[in-house]
Tab-separated table of C-alpha atoms in Angstrom:
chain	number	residue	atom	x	y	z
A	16	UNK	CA	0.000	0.000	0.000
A	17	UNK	CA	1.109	3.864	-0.725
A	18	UNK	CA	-0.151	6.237	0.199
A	19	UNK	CA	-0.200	9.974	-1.494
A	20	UNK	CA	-1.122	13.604	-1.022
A	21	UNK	CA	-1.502	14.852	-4.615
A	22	UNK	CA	-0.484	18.835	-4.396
A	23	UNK	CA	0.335	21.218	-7.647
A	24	UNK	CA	3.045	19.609	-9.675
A	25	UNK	CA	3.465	16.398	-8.347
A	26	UNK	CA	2.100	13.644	-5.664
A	27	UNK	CA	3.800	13.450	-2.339
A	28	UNK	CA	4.214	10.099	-1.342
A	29	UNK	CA	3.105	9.585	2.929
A	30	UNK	CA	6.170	8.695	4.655
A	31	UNK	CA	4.231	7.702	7.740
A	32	UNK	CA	2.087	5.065	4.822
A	33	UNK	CA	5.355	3.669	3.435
A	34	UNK	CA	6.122	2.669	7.144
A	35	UNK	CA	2.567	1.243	7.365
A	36	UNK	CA	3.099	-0.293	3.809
A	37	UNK	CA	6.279	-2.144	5.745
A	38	UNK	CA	4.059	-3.715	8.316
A	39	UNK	CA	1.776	-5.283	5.783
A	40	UNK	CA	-1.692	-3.526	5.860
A	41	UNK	CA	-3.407	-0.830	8.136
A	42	UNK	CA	-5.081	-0.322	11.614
A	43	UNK	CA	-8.050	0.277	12.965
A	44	UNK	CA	-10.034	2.728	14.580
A	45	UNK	CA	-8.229	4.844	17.565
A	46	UNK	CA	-9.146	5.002	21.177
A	47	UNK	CA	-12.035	7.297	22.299
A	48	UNK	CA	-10.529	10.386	24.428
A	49	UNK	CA	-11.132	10.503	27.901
A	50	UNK	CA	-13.709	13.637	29.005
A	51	UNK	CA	-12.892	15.983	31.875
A	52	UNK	CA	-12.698	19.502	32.295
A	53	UNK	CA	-11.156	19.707	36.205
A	54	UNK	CA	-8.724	23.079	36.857
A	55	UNK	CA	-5.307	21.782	37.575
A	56	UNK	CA	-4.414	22.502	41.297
A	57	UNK	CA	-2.589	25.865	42.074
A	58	UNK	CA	-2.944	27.645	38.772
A	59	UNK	CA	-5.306	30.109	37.660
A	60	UNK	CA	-7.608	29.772	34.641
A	61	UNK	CA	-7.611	25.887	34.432
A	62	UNK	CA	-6.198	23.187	32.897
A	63	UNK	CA	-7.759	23.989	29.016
A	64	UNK	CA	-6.523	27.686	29.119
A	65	UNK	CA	-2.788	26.376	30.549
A	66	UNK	CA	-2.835	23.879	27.633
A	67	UNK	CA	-4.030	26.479	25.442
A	68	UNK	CA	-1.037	28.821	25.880
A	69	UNK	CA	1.576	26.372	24.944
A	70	UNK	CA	2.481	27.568	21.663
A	71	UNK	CA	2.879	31.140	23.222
A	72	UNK	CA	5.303	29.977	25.755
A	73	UNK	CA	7.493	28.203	23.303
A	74	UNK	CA	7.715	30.586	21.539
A	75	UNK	CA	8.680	33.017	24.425
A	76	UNK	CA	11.333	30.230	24.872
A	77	UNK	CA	13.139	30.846	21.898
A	78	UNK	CA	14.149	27.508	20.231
A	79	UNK	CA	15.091	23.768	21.600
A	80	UNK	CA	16.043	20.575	20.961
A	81	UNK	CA	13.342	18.000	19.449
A	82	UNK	CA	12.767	13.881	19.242
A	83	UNK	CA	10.084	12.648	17.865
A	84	UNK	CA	8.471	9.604	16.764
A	85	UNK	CA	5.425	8.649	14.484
A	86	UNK	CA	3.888	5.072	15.664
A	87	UNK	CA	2.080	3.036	13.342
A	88	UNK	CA	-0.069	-0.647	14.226
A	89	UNK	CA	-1.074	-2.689	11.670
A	90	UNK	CA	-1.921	-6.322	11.670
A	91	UNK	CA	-0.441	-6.949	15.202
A	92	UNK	CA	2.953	-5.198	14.013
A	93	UNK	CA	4.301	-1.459	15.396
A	94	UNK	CA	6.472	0.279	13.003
A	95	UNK	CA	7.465	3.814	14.028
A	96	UNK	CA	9.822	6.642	12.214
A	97	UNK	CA	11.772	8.522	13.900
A	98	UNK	CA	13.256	11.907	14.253
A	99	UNK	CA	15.383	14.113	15.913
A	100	UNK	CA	16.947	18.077	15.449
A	101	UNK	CA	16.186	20.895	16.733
A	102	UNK	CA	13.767	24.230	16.373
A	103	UNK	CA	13.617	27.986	16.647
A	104	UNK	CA	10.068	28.866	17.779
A	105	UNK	CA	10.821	32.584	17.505
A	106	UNK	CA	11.425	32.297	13.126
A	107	UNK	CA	9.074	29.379	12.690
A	108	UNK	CA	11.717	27.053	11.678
A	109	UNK	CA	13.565	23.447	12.028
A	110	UNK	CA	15.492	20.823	10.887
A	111	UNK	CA	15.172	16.946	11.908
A	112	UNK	CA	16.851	13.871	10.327
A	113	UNK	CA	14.090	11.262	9.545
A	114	UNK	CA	15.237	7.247	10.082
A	115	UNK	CA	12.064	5.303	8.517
A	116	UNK	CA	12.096	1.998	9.716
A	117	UNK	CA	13.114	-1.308	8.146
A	118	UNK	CA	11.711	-2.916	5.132
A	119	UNK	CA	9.470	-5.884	5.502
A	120	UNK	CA	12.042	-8.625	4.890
A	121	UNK	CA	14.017	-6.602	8.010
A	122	UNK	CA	16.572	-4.479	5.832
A	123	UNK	CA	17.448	-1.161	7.030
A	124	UNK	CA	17.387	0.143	3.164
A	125	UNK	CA	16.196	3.890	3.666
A	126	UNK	CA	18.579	6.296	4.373
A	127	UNK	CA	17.817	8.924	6.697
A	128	UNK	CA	15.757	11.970	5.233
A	129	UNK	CA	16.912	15.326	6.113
A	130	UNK	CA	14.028	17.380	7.054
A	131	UNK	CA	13.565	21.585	6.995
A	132	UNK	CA	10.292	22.617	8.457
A	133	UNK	CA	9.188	26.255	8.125
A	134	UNK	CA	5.452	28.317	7.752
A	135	UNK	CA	3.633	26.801	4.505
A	136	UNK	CA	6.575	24.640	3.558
A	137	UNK	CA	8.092	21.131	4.209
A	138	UNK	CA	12.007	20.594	2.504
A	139	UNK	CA	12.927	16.850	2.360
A	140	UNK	CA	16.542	15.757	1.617
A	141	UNK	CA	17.911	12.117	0.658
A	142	UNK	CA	14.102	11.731	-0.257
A	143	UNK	CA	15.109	9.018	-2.827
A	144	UNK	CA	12.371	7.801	-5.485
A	145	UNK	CA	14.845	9.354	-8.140
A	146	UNK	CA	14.983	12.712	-6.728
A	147	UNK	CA	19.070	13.719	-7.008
A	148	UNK	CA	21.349	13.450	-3.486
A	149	UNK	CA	21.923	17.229	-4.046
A	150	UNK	CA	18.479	18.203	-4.657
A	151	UNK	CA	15.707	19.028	-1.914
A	152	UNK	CA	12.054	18.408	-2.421
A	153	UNK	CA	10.001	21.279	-1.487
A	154	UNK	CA	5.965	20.653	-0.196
A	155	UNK	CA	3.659	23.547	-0.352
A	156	UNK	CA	1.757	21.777	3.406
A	157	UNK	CA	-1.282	24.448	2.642
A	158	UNK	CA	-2.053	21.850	-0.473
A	159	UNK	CA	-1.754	18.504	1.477
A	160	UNK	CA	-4.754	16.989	2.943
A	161	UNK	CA	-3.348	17.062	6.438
A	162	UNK	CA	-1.680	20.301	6.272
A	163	UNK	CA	1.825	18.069	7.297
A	164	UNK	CA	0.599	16.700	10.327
A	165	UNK	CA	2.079	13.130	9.119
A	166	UNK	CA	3.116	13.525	6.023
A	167	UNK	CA	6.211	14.126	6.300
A	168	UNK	CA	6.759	11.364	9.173
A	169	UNK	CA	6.454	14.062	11.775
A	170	UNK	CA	4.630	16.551	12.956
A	171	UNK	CA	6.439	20.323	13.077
A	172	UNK	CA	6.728	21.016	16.634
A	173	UNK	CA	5.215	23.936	16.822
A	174	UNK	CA	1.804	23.168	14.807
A	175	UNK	CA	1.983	20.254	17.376
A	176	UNK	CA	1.922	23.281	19.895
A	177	UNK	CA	-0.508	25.277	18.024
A	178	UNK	CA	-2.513	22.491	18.006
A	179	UNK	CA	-3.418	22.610	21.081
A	180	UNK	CA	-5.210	25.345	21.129
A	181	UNK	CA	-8.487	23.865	19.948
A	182	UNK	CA	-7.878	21.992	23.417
A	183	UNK	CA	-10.735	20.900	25.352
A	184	UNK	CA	-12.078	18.768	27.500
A	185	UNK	CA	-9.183	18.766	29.410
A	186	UNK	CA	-8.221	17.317	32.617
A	187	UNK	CA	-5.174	17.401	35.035
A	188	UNK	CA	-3.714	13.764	35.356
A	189	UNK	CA	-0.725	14.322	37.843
A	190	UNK	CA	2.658	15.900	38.323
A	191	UNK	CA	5.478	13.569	36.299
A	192	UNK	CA	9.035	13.561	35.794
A	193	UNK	CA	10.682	13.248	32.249
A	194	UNK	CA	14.204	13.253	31.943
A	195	UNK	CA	14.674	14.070	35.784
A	196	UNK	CA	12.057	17.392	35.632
A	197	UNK	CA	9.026	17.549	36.706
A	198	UNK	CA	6.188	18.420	34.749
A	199	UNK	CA	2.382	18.611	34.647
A	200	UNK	CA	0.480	15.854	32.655
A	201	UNK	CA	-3.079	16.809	30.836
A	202	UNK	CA	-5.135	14.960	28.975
A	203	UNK	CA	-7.988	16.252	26.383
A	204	UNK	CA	-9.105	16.659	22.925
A	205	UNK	CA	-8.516	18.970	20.850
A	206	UNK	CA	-10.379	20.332	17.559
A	207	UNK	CA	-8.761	21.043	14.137
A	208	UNK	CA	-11.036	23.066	12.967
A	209	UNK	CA	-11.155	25.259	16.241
A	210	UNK	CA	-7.188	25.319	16.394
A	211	UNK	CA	-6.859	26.778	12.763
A	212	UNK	CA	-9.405	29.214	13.494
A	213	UNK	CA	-7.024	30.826	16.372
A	214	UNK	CA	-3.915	29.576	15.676
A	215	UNK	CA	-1.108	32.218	14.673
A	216	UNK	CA	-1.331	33.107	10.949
A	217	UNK	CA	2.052	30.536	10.578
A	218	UNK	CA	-0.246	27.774	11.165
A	219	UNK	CA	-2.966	29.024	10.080
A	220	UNK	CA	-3.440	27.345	6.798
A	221	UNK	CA	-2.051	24.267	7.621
A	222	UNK	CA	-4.796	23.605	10.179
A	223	UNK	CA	-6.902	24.464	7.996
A	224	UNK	CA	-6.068	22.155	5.390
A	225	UNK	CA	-5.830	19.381	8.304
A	226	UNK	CA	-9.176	20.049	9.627
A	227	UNK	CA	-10.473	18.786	5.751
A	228	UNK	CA	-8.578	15.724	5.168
A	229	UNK	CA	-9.026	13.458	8.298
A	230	UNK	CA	-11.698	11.017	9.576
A	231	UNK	CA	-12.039	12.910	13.146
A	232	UNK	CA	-11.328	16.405	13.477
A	233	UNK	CA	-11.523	15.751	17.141
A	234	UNK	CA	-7.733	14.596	17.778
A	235	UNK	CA	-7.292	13.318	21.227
A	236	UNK	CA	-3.554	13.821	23.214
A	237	UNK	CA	-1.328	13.992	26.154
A	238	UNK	CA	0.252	16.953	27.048
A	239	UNK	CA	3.299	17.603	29.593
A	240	UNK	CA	3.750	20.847	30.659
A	241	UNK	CA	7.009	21.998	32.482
A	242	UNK	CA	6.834	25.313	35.219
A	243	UNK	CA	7.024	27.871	32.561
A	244	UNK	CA	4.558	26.553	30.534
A	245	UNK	CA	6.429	25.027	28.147
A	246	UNK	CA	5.777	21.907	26.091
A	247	UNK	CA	8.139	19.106	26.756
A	248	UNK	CA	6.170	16.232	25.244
A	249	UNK	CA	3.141	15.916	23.524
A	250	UNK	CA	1.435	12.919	22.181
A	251	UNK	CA	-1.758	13.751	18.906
A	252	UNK	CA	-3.327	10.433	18.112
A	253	UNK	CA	-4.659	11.389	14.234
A	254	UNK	CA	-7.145	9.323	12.396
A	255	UNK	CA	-6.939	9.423	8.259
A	256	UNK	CA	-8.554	7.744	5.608
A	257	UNK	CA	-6.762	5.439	2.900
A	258	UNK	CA	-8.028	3.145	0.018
A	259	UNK	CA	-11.333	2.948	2.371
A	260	UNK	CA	-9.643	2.093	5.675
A	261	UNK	CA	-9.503	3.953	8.815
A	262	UNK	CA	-5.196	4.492	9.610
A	263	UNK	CA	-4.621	5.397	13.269
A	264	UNK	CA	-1.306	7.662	13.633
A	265	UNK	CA	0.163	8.565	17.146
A	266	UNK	CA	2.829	11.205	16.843
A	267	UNK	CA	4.821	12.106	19.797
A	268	UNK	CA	7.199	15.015	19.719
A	269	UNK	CA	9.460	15.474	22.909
A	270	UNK	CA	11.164	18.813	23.404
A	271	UNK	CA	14.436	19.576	25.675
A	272	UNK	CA	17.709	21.405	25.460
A	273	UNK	CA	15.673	25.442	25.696
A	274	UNK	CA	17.858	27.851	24.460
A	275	UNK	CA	19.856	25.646	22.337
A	276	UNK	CA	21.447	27.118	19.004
A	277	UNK	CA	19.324	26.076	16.542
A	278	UNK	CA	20.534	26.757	12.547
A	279	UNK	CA	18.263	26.030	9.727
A	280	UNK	CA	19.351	27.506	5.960
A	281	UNK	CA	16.645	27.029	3.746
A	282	UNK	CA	17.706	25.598	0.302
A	283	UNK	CA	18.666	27.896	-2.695
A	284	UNK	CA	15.705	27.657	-5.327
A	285	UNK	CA	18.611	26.028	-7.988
A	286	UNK	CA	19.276	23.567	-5.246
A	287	UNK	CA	15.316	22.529	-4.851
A	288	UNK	CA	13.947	19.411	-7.577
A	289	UNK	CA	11.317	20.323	-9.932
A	290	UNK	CA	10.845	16.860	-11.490
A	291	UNK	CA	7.825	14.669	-10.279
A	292	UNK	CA	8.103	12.499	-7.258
A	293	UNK	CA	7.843	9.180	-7.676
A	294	UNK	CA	5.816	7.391	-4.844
């Protein structure tokens, strides 16, 4: 099975379907979120508004280092992609490098893809499917279905963060530690449709786009705040339709390192392919 986004000039192929392809088939239907709506303890405004602001207080953090990880089921089999980089929040930019996971047969046979991400536009390196080794593939993500959410085998941190703020139904699990910090665990659904409407005009479209091409526009997650507000994990679980199936996606960016140096060059227009993508 491939899956693709068609867009002007080309069809993108789904990285996130060629690791389903891998697995043998596709999954089924996603859990059901859990309701709630209880204020977390000590802070004003409750747990939706806290959950709300996350985008704002990344970006007030300036940039950071990123992992993330894109988890598939199908037919009793987990196949995940993974990432990792970094990302300024205050230009709107990042850069991971993309390991999709062995083939079925068990060969490691993709190379890593170098990812850019940036406002309207995804730039994949190493994509393969004749594209050069030179040459970047540029995505216009206001033309794809799911505005990048999966597409590209992960989801740009900060539309993650934007995301959220379509956030409801929202309830305060517990205090948690990752990586030897504590932070603030919510859990909630949150609405495309709402998000794009409010979202900052980066993400704007996007969202949009998103809130179109999946089979719930009601995405449920997990989100761990730190202190300041800041987003150091988040977990989306998507829903899509392909070739009549329901595909359940969980994407799970983790954040860390705040303040890091963070450099992402976008690609010279010479330097960017303008053949068709093969799938």
């Amino acid at each position: 099975m491939v899956v693709q986004h068609k867009r002007r000039g080309g069809a993108v192929a789904v990285l996130a379907a060629m690791a389903v392809a891998a697995a043998g088939g596709c999954s089924g239907p996603g859990a059901a979120a859990e309701e709630g709506n209880g204020p977390a303890p000590g802070r004003s405004g409750g747990a939706a508004d806290e959950v709300r602001g996350a985008a704002d207080a990344l970006t007030g953090a300036g940039s950071s280092k990123a992992r993330t990880s894109m988890e598939m089921a199908s037919g009793g089999t987990r196949v995940t992609i993974r990432g990792e980089g970094g990302y300024d929040f205050a230009r709107g930019v990042g850069r991971l490098k993309v390991v999709l996971p062995p083939d079925a047969a068990g060969e490691d046979e993709h190379k890593p893809i170098t990812e850019l991400l940036t406002s309207g536009a995804l730039y994949m390196k190493n994509r393969g499917a004749g594209v050069p080794p030179d040459k970047w593939v540029r995505v216009d993500t206001t033309t794809l279905d799911d505005g990048n959410l999966v597409t590209g085998g992960a989801t740009d941190p900060l539309t993650a963060a934007e995301l959220l703020r379509g956030a409801d139904r929202v309830t305060f699990v517990g205090d948690v530690e990752i990586a030897g910090q504590k932070v603030r665990h919510f859990k909630g659904v949150t609405d495309i449709g709402r998000a794009a409407r409010v979202a900052e005009p980066h993400a704007r479209a996007s969202l949009a786009a998103a809130a179109k091409g999946f089979a719930r526009d009601v995405v449920p997650f997990d989100a761990y705040l730190d202190e300041a507000g800041r987003l150091r994990k988040v977990r989306h679980r998507f829903a899509f339709v392909n070739e009549g199936r329901t595909v359940d996606v969980t994407s799970t960016t983790v954040l860390f390192d705040f303040g890091a140096q963070v450099v992402v060059q976008l690609p010279d227009e010479k330097d960017i392919y303008s053949g068709r993508v093969k799938a």
